[in-house]
XYZ file of C-alpha atoms in Angstrom:
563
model
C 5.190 21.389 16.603
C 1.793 22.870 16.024
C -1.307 21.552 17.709
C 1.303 18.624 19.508
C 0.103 17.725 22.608
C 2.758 16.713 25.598
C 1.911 13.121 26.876
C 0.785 14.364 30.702
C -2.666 15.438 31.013
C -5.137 13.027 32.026
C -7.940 11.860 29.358
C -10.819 9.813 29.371
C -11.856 8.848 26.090
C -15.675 9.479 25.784
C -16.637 6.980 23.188
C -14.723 4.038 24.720
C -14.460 5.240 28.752
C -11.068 4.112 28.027
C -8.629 6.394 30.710
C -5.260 7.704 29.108
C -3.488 10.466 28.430
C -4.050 13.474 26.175
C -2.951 12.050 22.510
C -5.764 14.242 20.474
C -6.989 11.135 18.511
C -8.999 8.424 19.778
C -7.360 5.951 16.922
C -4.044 6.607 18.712
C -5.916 5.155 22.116
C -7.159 2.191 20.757
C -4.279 1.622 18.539
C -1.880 1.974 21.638
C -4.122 -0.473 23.378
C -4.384 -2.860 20.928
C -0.653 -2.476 20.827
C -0.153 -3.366 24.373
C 1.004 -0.011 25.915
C -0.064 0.328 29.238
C -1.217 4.186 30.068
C -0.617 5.463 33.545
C -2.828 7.271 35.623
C -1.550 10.418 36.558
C -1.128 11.143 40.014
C -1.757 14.026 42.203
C 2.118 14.941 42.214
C 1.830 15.652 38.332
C 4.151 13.070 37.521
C 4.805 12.256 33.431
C 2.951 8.610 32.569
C 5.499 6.136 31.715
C 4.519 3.600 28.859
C 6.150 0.287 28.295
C 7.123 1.313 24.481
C 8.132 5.069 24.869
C 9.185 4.547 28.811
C 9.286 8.361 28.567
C 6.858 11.885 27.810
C 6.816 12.181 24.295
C 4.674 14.064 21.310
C 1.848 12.895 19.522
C 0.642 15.319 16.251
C -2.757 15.213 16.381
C -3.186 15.784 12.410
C 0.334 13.572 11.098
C 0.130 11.059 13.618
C 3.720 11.760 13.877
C 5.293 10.992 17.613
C 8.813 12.066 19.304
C 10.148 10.569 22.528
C 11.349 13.264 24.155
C 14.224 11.185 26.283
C 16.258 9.200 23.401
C 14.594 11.414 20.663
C 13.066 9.025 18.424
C 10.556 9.623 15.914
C 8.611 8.952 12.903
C 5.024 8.466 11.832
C 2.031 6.391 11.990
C 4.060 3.166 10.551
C 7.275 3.523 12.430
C 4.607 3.281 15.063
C 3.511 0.001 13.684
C 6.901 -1.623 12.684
C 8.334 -1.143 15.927
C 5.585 -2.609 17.881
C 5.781 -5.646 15.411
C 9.107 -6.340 16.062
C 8.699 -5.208 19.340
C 5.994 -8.403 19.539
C 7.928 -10.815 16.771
C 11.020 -10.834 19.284
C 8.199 -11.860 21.881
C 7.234 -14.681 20.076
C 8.987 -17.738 21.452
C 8.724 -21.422 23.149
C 5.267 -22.938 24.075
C 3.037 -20.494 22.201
C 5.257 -20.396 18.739
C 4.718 -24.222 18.870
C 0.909 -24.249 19.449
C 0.556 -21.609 16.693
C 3.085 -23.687 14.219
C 0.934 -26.913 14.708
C -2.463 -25.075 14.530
C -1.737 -23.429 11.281
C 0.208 -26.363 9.753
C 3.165 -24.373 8.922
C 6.690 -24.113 10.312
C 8.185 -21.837 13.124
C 10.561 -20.227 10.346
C 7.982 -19.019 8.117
C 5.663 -17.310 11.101
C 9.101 -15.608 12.270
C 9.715 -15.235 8.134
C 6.045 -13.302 8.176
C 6.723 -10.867 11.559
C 4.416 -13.251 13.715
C 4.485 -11.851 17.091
C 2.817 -12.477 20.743
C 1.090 -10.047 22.908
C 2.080 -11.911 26.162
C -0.743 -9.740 28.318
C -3.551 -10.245 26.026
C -2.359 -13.776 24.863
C -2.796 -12.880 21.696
C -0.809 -13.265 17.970
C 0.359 -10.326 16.270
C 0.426 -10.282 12.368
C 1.890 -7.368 10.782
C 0.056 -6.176 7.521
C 2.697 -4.679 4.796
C 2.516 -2.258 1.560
C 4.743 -3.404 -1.476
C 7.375 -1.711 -0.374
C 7.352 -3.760 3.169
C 6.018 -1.236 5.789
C 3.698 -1.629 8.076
C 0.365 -0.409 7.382
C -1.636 -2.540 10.202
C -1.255 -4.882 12.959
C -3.542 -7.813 12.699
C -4.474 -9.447 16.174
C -5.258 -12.792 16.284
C -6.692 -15.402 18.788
C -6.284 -19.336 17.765
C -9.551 -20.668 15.881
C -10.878 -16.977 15.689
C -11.276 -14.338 13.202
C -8.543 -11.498 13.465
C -9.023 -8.257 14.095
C -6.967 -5.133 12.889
C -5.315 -1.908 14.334
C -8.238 0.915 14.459
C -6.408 3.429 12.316
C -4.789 0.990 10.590
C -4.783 -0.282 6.477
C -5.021 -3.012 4.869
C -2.594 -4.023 2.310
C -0.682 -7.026 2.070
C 0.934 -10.167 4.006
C 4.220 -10.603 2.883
C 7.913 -12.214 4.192
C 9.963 -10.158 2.165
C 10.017 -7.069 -0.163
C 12.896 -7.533 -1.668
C 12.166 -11.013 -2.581
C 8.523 -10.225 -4.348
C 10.737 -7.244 -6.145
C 12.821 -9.784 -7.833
C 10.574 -12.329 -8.479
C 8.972 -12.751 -12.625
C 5.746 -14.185 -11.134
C 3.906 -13.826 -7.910
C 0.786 -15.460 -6.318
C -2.219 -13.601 -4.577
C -3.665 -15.501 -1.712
C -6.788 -15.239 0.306
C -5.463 -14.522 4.168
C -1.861 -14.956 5.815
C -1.822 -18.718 6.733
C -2.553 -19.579 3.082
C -0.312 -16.966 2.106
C 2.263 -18.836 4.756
C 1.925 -21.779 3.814
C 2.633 -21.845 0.000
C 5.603 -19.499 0.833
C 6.962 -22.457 3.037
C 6.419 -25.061 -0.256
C 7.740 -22.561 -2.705
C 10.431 -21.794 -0.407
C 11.311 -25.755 0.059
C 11.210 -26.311 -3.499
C 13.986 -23.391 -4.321
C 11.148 -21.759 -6.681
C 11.960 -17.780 -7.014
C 8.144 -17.469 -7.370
C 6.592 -14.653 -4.705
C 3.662 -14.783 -2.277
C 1.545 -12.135 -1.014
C -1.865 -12.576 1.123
C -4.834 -10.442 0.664
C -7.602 -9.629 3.447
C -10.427 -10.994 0.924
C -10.687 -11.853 -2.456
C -13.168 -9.095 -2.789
C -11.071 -6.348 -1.569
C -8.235 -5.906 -3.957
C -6.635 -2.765 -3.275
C -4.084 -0.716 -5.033
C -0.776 -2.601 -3.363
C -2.313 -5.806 -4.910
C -1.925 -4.126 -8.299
C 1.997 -2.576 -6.748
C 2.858 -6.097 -5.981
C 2.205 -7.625 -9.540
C 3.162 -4.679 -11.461
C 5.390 -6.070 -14.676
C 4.761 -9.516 -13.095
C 2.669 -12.732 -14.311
C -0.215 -12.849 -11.635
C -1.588 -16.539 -10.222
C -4.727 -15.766 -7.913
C -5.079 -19.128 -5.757
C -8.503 -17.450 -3.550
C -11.007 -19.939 -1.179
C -13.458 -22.188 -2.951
C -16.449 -19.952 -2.324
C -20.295 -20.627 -2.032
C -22.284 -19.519 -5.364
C -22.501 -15.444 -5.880
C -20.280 -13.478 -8.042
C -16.583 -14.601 -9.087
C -14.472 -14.132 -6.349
C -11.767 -13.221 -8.353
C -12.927 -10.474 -10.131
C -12.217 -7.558 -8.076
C -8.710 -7.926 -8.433
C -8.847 -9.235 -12.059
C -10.082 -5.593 -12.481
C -7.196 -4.354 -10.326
C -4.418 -6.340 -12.222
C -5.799 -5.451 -16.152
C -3.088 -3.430 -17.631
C -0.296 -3.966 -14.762
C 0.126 -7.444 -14.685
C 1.371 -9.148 -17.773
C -0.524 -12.207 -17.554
C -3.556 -12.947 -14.881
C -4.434 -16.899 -14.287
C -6.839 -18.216 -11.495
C -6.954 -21.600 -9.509
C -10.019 -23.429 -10.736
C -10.601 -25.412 -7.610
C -12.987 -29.057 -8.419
C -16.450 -28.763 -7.791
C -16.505 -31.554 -5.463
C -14.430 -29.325 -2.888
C -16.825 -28.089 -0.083
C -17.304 -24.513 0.370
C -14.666 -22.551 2.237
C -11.781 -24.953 0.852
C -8.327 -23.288 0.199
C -4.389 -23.247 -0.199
C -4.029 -24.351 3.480
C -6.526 -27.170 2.685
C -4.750 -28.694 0.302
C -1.252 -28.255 1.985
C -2.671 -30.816 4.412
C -4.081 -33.097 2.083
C -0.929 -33.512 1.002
C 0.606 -34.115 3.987
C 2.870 -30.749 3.445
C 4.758 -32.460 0.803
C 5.691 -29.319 -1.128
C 6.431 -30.786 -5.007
C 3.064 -33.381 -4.544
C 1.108 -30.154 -3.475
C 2.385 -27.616 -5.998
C 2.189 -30.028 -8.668
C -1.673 -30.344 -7.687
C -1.920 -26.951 -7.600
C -0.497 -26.052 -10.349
C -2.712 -28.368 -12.357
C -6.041 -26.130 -10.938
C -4.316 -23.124 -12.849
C -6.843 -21.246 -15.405
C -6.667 -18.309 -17.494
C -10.333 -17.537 -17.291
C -11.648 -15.867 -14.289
C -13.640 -18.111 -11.674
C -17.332 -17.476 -12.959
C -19.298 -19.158 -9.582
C -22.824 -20.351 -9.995
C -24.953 -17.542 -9.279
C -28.144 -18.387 -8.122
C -30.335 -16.043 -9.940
C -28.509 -16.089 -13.171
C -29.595 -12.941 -14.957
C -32.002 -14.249 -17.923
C -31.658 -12.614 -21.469
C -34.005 -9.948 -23.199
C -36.155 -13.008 -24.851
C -36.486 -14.545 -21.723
C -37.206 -11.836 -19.424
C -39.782 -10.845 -21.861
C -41.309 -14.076 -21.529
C -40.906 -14.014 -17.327
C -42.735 -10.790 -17.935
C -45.830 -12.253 -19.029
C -48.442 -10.600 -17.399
C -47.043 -7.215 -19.370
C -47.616 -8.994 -22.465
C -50.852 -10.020 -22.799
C -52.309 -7.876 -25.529
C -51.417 -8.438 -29.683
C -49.989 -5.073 -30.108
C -51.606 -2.062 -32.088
C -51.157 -1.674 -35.998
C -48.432 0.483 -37.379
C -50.896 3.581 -38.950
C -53.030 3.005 -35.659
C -49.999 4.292 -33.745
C -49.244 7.019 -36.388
C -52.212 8.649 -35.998
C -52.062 8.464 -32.557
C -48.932 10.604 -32.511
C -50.092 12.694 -35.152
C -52.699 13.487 -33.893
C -50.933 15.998 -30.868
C -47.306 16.014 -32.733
C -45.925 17.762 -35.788
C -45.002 14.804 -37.995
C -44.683 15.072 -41.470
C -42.639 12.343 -41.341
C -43.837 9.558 -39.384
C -40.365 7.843 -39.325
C -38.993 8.908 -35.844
C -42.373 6.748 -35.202
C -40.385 3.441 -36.674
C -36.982 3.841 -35.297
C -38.290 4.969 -31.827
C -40.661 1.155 -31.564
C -38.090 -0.043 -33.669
C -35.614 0.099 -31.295
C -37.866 -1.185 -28.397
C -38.891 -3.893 -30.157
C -35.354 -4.724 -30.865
C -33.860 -5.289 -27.935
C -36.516 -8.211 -27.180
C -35.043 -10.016 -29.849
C -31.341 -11.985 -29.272
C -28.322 -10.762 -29.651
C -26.310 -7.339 -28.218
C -28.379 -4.459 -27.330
C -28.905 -1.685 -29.431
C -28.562 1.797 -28.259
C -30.437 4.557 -29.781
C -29.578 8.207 -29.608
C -32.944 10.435 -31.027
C -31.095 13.803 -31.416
C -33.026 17.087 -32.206
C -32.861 21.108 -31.015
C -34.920 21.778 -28.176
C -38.443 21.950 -28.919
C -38.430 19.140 -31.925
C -40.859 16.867 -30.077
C -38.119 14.466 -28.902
C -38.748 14.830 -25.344
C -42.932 14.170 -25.723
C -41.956 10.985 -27.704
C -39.851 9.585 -24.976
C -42.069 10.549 -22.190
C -44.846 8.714 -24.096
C -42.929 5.477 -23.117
C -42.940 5.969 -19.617
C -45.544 2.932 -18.630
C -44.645 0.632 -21.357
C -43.557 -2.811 -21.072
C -40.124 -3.914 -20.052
C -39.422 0.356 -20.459
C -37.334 2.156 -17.545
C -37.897 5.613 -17.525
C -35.889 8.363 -16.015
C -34.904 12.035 -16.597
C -31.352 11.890 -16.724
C -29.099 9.635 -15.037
C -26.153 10.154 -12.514
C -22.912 7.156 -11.858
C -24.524 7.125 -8.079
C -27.383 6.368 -9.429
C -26.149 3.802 -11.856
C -24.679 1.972 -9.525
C -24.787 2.848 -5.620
C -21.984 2.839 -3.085
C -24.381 2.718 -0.421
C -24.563 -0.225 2.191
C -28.090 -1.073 2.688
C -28.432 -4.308 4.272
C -29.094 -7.328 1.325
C -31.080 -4.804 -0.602
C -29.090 -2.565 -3.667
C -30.242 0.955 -4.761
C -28.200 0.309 -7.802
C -30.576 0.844 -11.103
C -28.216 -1.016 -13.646
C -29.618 -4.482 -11.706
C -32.879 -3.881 -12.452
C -32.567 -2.709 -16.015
C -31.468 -6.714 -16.991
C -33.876 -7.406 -19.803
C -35.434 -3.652 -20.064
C -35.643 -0.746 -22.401
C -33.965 2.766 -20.154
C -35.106 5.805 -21.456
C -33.784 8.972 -20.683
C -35.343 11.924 -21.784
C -32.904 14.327 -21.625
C -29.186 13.078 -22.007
C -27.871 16.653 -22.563
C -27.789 17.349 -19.188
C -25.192 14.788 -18.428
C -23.260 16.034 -21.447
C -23.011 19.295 -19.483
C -21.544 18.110 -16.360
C -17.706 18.323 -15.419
C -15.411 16.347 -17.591
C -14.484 13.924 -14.802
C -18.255 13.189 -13.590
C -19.404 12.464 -17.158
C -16.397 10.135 -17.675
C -17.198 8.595 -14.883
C -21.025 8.064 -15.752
C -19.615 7.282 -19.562
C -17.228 4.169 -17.821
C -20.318 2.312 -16.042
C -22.009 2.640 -19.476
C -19.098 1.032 -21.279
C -18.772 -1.755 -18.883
C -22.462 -2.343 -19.178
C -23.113 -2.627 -22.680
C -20.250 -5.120 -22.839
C -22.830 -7.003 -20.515
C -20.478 -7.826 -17.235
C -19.016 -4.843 -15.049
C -17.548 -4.847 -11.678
C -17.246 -2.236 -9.515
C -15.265 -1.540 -5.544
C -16.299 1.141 -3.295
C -13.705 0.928 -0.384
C -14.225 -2.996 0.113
C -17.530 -2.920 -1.254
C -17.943 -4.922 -4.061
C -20.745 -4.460 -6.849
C -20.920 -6.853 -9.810
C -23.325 -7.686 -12.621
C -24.304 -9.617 -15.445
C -26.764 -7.460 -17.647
C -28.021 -6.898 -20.856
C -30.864 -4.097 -21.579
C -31.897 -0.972 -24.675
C -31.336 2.203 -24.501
C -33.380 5.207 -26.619
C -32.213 8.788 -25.093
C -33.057 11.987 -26.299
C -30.153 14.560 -26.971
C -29.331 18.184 -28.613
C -26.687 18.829 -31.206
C -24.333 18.695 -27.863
C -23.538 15.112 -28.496
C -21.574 16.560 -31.392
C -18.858 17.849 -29.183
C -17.928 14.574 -28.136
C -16.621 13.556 -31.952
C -16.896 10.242 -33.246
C -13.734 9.233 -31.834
C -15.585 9.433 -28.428
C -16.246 5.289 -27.755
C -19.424 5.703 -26.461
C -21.006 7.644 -29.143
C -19.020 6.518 -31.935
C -19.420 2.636 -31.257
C -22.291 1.952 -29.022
C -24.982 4.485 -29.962
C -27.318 4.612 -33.055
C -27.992 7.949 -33.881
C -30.921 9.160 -35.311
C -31.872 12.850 -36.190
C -34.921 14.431 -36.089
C -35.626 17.721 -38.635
C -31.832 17.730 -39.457
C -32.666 16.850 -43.038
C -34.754 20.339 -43.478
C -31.107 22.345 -42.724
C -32.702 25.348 -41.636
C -33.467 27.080 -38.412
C -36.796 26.680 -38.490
C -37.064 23.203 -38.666
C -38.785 22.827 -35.469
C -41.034 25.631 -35.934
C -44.233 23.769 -36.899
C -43.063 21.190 -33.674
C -42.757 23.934 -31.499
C -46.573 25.892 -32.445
C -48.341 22.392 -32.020
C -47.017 21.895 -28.571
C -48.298 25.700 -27.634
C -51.742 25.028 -28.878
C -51.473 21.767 -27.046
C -50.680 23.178 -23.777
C -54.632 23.306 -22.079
C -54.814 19.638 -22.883
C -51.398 18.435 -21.772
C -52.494 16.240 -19.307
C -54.821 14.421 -22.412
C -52.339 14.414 -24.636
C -49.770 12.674 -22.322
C -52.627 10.000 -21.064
C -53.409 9.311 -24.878
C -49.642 9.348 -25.605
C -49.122 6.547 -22.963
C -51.703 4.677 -23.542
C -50.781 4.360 -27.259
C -47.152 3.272 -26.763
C -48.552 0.894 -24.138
C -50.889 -0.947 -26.711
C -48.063 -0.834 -29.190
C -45.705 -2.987 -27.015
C -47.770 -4.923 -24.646
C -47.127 -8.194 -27.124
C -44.786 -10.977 -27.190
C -41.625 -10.386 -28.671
C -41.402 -10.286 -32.468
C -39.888 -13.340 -34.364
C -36.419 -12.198 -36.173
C -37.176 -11.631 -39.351
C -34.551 -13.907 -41.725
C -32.655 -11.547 -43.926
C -32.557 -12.196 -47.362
C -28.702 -12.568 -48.692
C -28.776 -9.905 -51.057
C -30.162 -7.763 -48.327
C -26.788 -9.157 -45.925
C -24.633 -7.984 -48.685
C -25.604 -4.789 -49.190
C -25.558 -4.299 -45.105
C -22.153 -5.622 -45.459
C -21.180 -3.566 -48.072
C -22.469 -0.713 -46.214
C -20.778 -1.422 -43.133
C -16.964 -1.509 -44.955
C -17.839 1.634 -46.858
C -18.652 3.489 -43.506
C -15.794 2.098 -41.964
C -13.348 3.169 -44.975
C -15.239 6.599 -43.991
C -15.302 7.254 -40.588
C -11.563 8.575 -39.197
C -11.153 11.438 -36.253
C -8.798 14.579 -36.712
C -6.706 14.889 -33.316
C -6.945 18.718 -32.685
C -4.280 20.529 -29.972
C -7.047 22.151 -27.441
C-alpha cells in the first residue's frame, strides 16, 4: 500500500515525547496508548517491536487508518481497531473490579457486560465502548471511578448502546444523558420485558447525526439531567429529531430536584425497583420541549424600548419637519417612502410580530441615502450587508458571542444593500435565508460541532434591494411571507424614473459629508421618543383589511417552471 509505513523504525513523537514506532499519525500513538499497547524500543540488533494486540510487524496507512498484521493477516480500519480492543478489554473485565464498578454505578454486572464495559488492568482503568446506530465502534471511552471520562484521541462520539439489533426493532426509543443513565433504565426496561430501546448521548447539547439514525421512524422520549437555568437542554436534539422521529416527548423533571439530578438519580430513589421507577418516570413525560429559566430572559420590543431610556428622551420631530428635511438633499416628489420607511421603525416598538420591510428601487433611486440616514438612530442596527457567520458565529470566544442576531433583541437592522447577498452562491444564501427564518419565528437554535448557539429574539428589519429580489418569486418563504415590500419610482414605469434621483445626488456630491450629518441628525430627532401608543382600529377599517387580506390570498399562486 501507498504511503504504509512497516511497524520498525523508531519514533519519538514530538508533541507528546511519547517513544514508539513509525505509525505516520500521532492519533494512532495516543490512541494505541490509551488502548493499552505497549510499544517496544527497538534495539541495536534491528529487531521488529512486538505489541501486546498485534504481537507481530504490521501496516499502518497513514491517510485510511487502515492496519494489516503481517503474521496472521488481519485487517481492517480505524473501528475494527476499536472493536477489538473493546472486546479485547470487556473479556478483561472480571471479579473484584466488575463488583466495585456494579455497586458504584448502581446497576448490575449483566448490563455493564450487556454495554461492552471493559478493564484496562495496567492503567486500572474502565473501558466504555462508544457505538454508531449500526453498533460499531466509533470511540473508546476511559473511565476512572468518581471521575469524568475521557475518550480515544481520534475517536467519535456517537452513541452508548447494548444492542443494535434490539434499538432496530424497537417502535420507541429513549435518549439519555451519559452511559450509566443510559445503563440503568436499560436494566428496568429490560426487567420489566418492555421492547422499548435505550441509547446514551455524550451531552444533551451535542446531538449528532446517529441520535437522529437511532430514532429514525421511531417515537423519541428524551429523559436528559435536570440542568441549572440557560437554554433548554433539549433543544439541540429536538432540532436533530424534527422530521425523523414520529413523535418527540421530554422528561419534565420537578422543580424541587437540585441541579445535576437524572435517570440514575431516580433509579436509586426508588430503590431500583424497575415498575415503581418507570411508572415515576413515565409520569415526568412532556410533549413540549424543556424551556429552563434563563436568567436574562430576552425582553420584548416595548420593553427594550423602555430599558433604552436614555435613547429616548426627546418628543420626536413633526411629520413635514422630517419631509423637508429629506427634501431638501433628495428627489421626492412623493414624500411617501418618508412614511413607510419611520413607519416601519416605529412599528416594531409596538407589540406583536415584527414587521419586515423590503424598500426596493434600481440603483441610484435614493434607497441607499435613506437607509444610511438611520445609521445613529435609536434602537437601529446598521450594517452593509450581512453574512450567516456573521449572523450567528461558530467561533469559541470564552463567555463572550460575536453573534449579531443576540444583540439585535428589541432593535431595528438595517441593511443597506441586500442585493449583494442575493448574488451569492445558491447554497450560502440559503444558508443566510435559514437563520432568517428561524429568527423571525423568534426562537432558533443552532450546533457547530458540539457548540451550541440558541436564542430567543424578536427585532425590525427595513433593507434596501434592486429588482433582483424578483428572481426569488413569491413562492420563495422569505420574501413571499415575511417581507413587506415597498417600491420606490416603480409606479412611473419608465426608465427614467430615477433620473431626477440620480442628478440631485451629483449636484450633492461637494456637500456629502453635510448632507449625511443633516440626514442623521433628522432621523435621530424623528425617533428619539417613546414608543407610539397602538392606534385602535376602527371595525370598518378591520374589515376592509380583512377583506383585503382574502382577496390577495385568492390572488397570490406560483407557476412551478422546469429550469
Amino acid at each position: 500500500m501507498e504511503t504504509d509505513i512497516i511497524l520498525g523504525d523508531e519514533y519519538v513523537d514530538k508533541i507528546t515525547g511519547f517513544r514508539g514506532v513509525a505509525v505516520g499519525m500521532t492519533f494512532w500513538l495516543h490512541a494505541c496508548e490509551r488502548a493499552g499497547l505497549q510499544w517496544t524500543k527497538l534495539g541495536k540488533d534491528g529487531k521488529v517491536p512486538e505489541i501486546e494486540w498485534f504481537d507481530a510487524p504490521g501496516l499502518v496507512h497513514v491517510e485510511t487508518k487502515a492496519w494489516q498484521c503481517m503474521r496472521c493477516g488481519r485487517k481492517g480500519g480505524w473501528t475494527d481497531f476499536m472493536a477489538q480492543m473493546a472486546e479485547h478489554r470487556t473479556r478483561a473485565l472480571r471479579g473484584l473490579p466488575l463488583q466495585r464498578l456494579a455497586e458504584n454505578r448502581c446497576v448490575s454486572e449483566p448490563t455493564l457486560r450487556a454495554f461492552g464495559v471493559g478493564w484496562d488492568q495496567g492503567e486500572g482503568l474502565y473501558t466504555v465502548p462508544v457505538r454508531d446506530a449500526t453498533g460499531a465502534v466509533t470511540n473508546i471511552h476511559r473511565y476512572r471511578v468518581d471521575q469524568k471520562p475521557f475518550g480515544t484521541v481520534g475517536g467519535r462520539n456517537t452513541l452508548f448502546l447494548a444492542d443494535p439489533a434490539e434499538l432496530a426493532a424497537a417502535e420507541t426509543v429513549w435518549v439519555c444523558e451519559g452511559e450509566w443513565d443510559a445503563m440503568a433504565l436499560w436494566e428496568a426496561l429490560r426487567a420489566t420485558g418492555s421492547p422499548e430501546a435505550v441509547v446514551g448521548v455524550a451531552g444533551a447539547k451535542s446531538a449528532s447525526e446517529d441520535v437522529a439514525q437511532a430514532a429514525q421512524g421511531k417515537h423519541a422520549l428524551l429523559a436528559f439531567d435536570h440542568d441549572d437555568p440557560g437554554p433548554s437542554p433539549d433543544a439541540a436534539t429536538r432540532e436533530r429529531l424534527r422530521g425523523r422521529a414520529l413523535s418527540v416527548r421530554s422528561v419534565h423533571w420537578p422543580g424541587k430536584n437540585k441541579p445535576g439530578y437524572d435517570v440514575r438519580d431516580l433509579w436509586t430513589e426508588h430503590g431500583w425497583r424497575a415498575r415503581s421507577f418507570l411508572r415515576a418516570l413515565r409520569s415526568y413525560l412532556k410533549e413540549t420541549p424543556v424551556v429552563a429559566e434563563v436568567p436574562d430572559a430576552p425582553r420584548s420590543p416595548k420593553v427594550m424600548a423602555r430599558a433604552a431610556e436614555t435613547e429616548m428622551q426627546g418628543e420626536g420631530v413633526p411629520r413635514d419637519d422630517v419631509v423637508r428635511a429629506y427634501k431638501k438633499w433628495m428627489h421626492l416628489p412623493d414624500p411617501e417612502v418618508i412614511d413607510v420607511m419611520f413607519g416601519a421603525v416605529l412599528a416594531n416598538r409596538l407589540e406583536g410580530d415584527p414587521l419586515w420591510l423590503f424598500i426596493v428601487g434600481p440603483p441610484g433611486c435614493g434607497k441607499s441615502m435613506l437607509l444610511m440616514s438611520l445609521v445613529d438612530a435609536p434602537l437601529c442596527t446598521s450594517r452593509t450587508t450581512v453574512t450567516r457567520a456573521a449572523l450567528v458565529s461558530g467561533q469559541r470566544t470564552g463567555r463572550d458571542d460575536p453573534s449579531l442576531l443576540p444583540k439585535l433583541d428589541g432593535r431595528v437592522l438595517v441593511i443597506k444593500d441586500f442585493t449583494t447577498v442575493l448574488k451569492r452562491q445558491e447554497a450560502d444564501r440559503e444558508e443566510i435565508f435559514g437563520v432568517l427564518r428561524d429568527a423571525y419565528d423568534g426562537r432558533c437554535t443552532f450546533e457547530f460541532h458540539g457548540l451550541l448557539r440558541e436564542y430567543v429574539t424578536s427585532f425590525g428589519m427595513v433593507v434596501g434591494v434592486t429588482a433582483e429580489i424578483e428572481k426569488l418569486g413569491s413562492s420563495h418563504s422569505l420574501a413571499g411571507e415575511r417581507f413587506v415590500k415597498y417600491y420606490m419610482h416603480r409606479r412611473h414605469g419608465r426608465v427614467r424614473a430615477g433620473h431626477q434621483a440620480a442628478k440631485r445626488a451629483l449636484r450633492n456630491r461637494p456637500k456629502h459629508a453635510q448632507m449625511r450629518e443633516e440626514l442623521e441628525a433628522a432621523a435621530k430627532a424623528a425617533l428619539t421618543r417613546h414608543a407610539p401608543t397602538e392606534p385602535a382600529l376602527p371595525e370598518r377599517e378591520e374589515d376592509r383589511i380583512l377583506g383585503m387580506a382574502a382577496w390577495t390570498a385568492a390572488l397570490r399562486g406560483a407557476v412551478a417552471r422546469d429550469r
